[in-house]
Coordinates of C-alpha atoms in Angstrom, one line a residue:
X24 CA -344.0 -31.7 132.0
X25 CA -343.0 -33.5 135.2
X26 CA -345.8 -35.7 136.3
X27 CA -346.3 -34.3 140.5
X28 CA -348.1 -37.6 141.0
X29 CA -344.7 -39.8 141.3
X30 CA -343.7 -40.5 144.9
X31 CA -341.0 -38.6 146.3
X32 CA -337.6 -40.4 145.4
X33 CA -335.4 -38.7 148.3
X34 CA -332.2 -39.5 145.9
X35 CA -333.4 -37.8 143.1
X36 CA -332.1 -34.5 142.0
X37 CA -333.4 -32.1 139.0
X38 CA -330.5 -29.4 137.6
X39 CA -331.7 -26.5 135.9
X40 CA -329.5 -24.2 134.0
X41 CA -330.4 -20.0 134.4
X42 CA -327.5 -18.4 132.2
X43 CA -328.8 -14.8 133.3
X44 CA -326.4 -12.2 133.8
X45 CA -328.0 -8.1 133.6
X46 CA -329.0 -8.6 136.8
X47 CA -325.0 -7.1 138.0
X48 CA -322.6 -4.8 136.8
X49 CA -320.3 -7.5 135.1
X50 CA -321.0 -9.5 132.7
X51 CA -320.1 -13.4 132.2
X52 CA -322.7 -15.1 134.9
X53 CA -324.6 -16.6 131.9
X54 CA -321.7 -19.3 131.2
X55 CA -321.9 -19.9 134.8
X56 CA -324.4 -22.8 134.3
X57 CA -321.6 -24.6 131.8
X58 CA -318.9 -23.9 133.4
X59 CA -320.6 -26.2 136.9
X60 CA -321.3 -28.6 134.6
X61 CA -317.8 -29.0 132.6
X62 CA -316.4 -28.9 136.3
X63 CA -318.2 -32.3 137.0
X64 CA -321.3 -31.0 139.4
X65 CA -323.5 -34.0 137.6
X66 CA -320.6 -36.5 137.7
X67 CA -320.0 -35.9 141.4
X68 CA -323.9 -36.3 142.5
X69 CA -324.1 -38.7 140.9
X70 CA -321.1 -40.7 141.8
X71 CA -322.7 -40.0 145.7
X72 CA -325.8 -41.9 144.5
X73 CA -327.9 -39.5 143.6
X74 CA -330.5 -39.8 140.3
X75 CA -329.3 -37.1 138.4
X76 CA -332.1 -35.4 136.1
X77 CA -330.4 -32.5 133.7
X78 CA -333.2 -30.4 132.4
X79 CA -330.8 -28.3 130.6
X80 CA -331.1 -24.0 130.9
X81 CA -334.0 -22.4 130.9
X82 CA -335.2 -20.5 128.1
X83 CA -337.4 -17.0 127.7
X84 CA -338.0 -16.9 124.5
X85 CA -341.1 -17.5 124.2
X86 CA -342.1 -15.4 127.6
X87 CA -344.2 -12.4 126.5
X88 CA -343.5 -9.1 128.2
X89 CA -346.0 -8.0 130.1
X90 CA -347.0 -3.6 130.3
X91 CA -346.5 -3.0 133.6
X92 CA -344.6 0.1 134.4
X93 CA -341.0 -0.7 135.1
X94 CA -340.2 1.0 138.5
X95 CA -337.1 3.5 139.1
X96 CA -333.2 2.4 139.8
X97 CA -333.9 -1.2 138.3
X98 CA -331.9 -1.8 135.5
X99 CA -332.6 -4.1 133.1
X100 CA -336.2 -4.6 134.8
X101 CA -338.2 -6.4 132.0
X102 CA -335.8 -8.4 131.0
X103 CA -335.4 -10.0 134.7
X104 CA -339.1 -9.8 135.1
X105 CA -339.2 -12.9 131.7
X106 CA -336.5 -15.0 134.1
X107 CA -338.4 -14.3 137.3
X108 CA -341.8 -15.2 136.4
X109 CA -340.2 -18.6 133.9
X110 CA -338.0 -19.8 136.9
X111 CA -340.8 -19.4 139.5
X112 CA -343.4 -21.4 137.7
X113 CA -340.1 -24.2 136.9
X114 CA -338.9 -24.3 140.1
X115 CA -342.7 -24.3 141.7
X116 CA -342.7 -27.6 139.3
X117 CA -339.5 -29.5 140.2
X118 CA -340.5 -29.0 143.7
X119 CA -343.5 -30.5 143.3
X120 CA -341.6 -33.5 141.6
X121 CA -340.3 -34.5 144.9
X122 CA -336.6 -34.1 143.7
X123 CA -333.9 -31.9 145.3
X124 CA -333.7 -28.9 142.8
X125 CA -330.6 -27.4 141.9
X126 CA -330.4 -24.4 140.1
X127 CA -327.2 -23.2 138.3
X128 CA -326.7 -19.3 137.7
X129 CA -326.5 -17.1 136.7
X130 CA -326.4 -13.5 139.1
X131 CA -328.0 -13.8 142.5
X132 CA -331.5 -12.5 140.2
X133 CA -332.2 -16.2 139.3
X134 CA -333.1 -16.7 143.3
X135 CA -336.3 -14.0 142.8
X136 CA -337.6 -17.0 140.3
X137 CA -336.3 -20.3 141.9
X138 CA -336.9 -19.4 145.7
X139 CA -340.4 -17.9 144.6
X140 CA -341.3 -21.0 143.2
X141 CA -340.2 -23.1 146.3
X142 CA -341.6 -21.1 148.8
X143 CA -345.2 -21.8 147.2
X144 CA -344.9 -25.5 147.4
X145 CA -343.6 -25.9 151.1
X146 CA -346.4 -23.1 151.8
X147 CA -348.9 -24.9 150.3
X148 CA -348.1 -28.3 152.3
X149 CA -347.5 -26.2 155.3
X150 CA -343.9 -26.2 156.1
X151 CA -341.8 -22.9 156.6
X152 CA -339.1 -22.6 154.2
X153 CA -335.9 -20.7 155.4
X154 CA -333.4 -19.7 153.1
X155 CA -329.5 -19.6 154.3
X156 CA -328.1 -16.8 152.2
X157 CA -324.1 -18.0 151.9
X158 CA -322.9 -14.3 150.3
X159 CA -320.3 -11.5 150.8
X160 CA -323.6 -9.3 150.6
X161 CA -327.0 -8.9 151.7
X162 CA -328.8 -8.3 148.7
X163 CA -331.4 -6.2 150.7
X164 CA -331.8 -3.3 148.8
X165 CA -335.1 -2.1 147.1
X166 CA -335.4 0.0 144.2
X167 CA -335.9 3.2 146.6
X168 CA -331.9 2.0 148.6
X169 CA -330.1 0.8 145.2
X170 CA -327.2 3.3 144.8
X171 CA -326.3 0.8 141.9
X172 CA -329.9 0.4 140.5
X173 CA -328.2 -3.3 139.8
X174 CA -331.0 -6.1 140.7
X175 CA -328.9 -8.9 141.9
X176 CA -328.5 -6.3 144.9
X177 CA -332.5 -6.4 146.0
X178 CA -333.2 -10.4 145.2
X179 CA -332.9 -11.6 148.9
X180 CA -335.4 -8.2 150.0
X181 CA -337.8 -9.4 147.5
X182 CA -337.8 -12.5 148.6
X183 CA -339.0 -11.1 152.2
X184 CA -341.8 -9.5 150.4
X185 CA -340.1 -5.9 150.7
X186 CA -341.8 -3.4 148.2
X187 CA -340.7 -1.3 145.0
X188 CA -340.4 -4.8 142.5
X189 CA -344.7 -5.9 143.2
X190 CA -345.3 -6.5 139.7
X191 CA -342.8 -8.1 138.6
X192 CA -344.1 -12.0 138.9
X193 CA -347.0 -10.5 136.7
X194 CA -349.8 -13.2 137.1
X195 CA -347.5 -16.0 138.6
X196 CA -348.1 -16.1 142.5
X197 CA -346.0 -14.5 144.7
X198 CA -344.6 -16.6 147.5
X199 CA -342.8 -14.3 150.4
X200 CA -340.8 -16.1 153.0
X201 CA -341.2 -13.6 156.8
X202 CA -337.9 -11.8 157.3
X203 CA -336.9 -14.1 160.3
X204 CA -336.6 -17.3 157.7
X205 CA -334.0 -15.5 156.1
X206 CA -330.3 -15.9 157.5
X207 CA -327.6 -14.4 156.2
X208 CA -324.3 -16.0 156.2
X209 CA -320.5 -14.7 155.3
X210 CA -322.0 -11.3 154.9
X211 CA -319.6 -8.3 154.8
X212 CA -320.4 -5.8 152.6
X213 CA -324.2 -3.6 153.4
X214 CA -324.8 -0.2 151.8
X215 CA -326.0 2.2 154.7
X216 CA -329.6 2.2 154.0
X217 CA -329.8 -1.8 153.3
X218 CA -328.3 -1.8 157.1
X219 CA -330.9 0.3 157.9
X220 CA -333.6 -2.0 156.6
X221 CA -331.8 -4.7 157.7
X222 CA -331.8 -3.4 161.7
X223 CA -335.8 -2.8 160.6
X224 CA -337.0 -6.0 159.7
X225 CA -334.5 -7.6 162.7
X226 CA -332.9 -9.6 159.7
X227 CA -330.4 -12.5 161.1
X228 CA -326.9 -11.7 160.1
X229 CA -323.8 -13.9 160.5
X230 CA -321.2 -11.7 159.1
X231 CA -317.6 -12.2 159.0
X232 CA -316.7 -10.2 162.3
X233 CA -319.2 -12.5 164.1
X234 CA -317.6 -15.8 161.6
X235 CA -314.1 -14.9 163.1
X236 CA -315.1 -14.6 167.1
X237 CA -317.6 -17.6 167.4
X238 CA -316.7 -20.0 164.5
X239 CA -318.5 -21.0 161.2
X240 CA -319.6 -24.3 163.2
X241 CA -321.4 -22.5 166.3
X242 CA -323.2 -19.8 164.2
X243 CA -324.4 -22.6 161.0
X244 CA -325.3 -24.8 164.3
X245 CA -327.7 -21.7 165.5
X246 CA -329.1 -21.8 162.1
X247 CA -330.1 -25.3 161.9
X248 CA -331.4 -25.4 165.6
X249 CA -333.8 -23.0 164.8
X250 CA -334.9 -24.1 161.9
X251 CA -335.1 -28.0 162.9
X252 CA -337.5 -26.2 165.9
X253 CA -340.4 -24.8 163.7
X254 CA -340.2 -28.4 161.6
X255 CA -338.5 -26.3 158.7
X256 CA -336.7 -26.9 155.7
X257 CA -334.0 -24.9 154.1
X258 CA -333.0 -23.6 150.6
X259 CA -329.8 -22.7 150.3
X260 CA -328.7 -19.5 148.2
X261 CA -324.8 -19.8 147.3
X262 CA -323.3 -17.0 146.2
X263 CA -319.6 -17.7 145.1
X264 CA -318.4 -14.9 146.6
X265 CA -318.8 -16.3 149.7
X266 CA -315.4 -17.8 149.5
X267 CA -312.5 -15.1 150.1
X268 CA -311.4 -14.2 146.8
X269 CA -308.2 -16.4 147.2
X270 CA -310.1 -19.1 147.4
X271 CA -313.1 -18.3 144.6
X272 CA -311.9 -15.6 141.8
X273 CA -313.8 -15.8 139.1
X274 CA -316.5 -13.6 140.6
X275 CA -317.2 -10.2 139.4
X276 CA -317.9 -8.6 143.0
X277 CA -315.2 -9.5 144.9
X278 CA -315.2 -9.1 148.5
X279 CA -311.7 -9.5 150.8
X280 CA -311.9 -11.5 154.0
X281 CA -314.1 -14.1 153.1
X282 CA -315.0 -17.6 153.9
X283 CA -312.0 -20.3 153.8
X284 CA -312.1 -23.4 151.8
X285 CA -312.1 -25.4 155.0
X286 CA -314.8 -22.5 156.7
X287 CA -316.9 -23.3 154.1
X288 CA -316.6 -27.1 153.4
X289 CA -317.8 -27.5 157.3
X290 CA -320.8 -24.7 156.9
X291 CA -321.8 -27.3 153.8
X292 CA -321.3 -30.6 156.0
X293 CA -323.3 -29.3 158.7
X294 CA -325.6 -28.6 156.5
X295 CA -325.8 -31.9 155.5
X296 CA -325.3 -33.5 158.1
X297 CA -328.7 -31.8 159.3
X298 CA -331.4 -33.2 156.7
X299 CA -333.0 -30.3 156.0
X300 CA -332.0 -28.8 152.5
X301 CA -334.2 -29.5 149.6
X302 CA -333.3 -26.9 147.3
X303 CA -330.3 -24.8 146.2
X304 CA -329.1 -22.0 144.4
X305 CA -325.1 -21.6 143.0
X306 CA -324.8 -18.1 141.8
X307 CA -322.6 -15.2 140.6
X308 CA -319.7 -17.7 138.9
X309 CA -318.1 -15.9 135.9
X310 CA -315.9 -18.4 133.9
X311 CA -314.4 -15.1 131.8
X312 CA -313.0 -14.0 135.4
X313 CA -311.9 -17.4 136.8
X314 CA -308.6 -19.0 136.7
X315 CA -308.2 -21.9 134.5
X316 CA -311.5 -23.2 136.1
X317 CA -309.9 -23.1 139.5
X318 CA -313.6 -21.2 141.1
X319 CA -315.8 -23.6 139.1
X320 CA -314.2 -26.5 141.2
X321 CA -314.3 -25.0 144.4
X322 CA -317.7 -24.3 143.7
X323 CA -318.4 -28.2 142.6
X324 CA -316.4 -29.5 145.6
X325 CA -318.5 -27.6 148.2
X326 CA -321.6 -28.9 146.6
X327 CA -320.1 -32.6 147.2
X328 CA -320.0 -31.6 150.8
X329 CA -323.5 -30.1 151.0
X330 CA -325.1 -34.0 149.1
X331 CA -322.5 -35.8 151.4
X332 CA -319.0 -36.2 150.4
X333 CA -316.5 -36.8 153.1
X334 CA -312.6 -37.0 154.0
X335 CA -312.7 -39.4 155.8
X336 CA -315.3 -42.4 156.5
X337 CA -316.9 -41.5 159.3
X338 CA -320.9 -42.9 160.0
X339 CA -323.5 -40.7 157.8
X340 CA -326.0 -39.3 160.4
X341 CA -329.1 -41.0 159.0
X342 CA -330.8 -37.4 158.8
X343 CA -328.8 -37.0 155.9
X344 CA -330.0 -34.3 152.9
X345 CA -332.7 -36.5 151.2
X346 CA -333.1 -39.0 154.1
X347 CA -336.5 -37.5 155.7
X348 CA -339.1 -34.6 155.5

């Protein structure tokens, strides 16, 4: 167990494996977590100063299934509902630790667990988490929208407390973030009634029409603004597919017209550059789709920009990610 009574050591970082992939239609996101690490991710943060703690993947063995009814159009339900409920009650720990979690994935599922967790302990020393959803989709369906019934689809809705998935922390608390912390970012693919919900709930979207006419710097800028405004912090979700599949292949729902490699190196150095991410997903990579590991590098070097490697050698704003609260 990791002892919560240890001061926060801003340059400390805790990885956490989630090899989970029946939350999407393709398989292979389980060797996503290995395929990070063999790419250097814990080298690199580690090379930028960082304490690097590897706890390893996450196991559900030993997580009992509980007998609630499994709703309609989720597939693989109980199974996710083991990984929710153990990556909430890890991540609610790490985050407690006072270390910059990182969790590796995995399908976008894993963020039900890992964002669930966070969102408790910023609640309960009153700070608004906001998450910055970095993804070709919105992941906004519920169980009653799904035309794919696939849950990697629905984990950014249940994070915003949406209903149609309300048992599936079982006894573990249920942390909701309000619809206007969530942002999403790079988005351009929405089923018609996610767009629906998505008009409902007034959900922030930066999508790729909007990426193209103002520029990834303005729009992450907005972000970061607003968040620095209500004294937040920021998770942030990254979904490989992101990246335009030129950049980022070994995904299994590939999305044309996406983020650049440059786009997205200056999305993660803003990012840094503003202080305010504590926590972080990397989701969706599939090492059976990649090319000779070319994704899993793209994936590691934009995570150097997000815990602040640079080009060149200009000043480090002393806001830096792990600098202040």
């Amino acid at each position: 167990m990791i002892d919560a009574s240890k001061p926060d050591l801003t340059r400390r970082i805790a990885v956490l494996g989630a090899p989970i992939d029946i939350g999407a239609s393709q398989r292979g996101t389980l060797m996503g977590p290995a395929a990070l690490r063999t790419a250097g991710l814990l080298t690199l943060l580690d090379g930028l100063g960082f304490e690097v703690n590897d706890y390893g993947d996450l196991l559900i063995d030993d997580v009992a299934d509980l007998d609630d009814a499994p709703p309609d159009n989720a597939k693989h339900y109980r199974e996710i509902q083991r990984w929710t409920r153990a990556l909430s009650a890890r991540a609610y720990e790490l985050a407690r630790s006072g270390a910059i979690p990182i969790f590796l994935g995995g399908d976008h599922t894993l963020s039900m667990g890992s964002v669930n967790g966070i969102v408790r302990h910023w609640h309960e020393i009153g700070r608004e988490l906001f998450v910055v959803w970095l993804d070709a989709h919105a992941d906004y369906n519920t169980p009653a929208t799904t035309l794919s019934g696939n849950m990697h689809g629905m984990s950014a809705a249940y994070l915003c407390g949406e209903p149609g998935l309300d048992s599936l922390l079982g006894g573990e608390p249920r942390s909701s973030i309000e619809p206007d912390q969530l942002e999403l970012f790079g988005t351009r693919s929405i089923d018609k009634l996610e767009r629906d919900l998505l008009r409902d709930r007034r959900i922030s979207v930066a999508d790729m029409r909007q990426i193209d006419e103002f520029g990834v710097g303005v729009l992450i800028r907005r972000v970061i603004d607003k968040v620095k405004a209500r004294n937040g912090v920021l998770h942030v979700s990254f979904d490989i597919d992101f990246l335009d599949p030129s950049v980022a292949p070994g995904v299994g729902t590939t999305v044309p017209g996406g983020a650049t490699y440059r786009e997205a190196h200056l999305v993660m150095e803003m990012l840094h550059d503003s202080g305010l991410v504590h926590s972080v997903d990397i989701v969706e990579l599939n090492p059976f789709l990649d090319q000779r590991g070319r994704t899993a590098r793209a994936a590691v070097e934009l995570i150097g920009s997000l815990f602040g490697q640079q080009i060149t050698d200009r000043p480090t704003p002393t806001n830096a990610i792990g600098s202040s609260d």
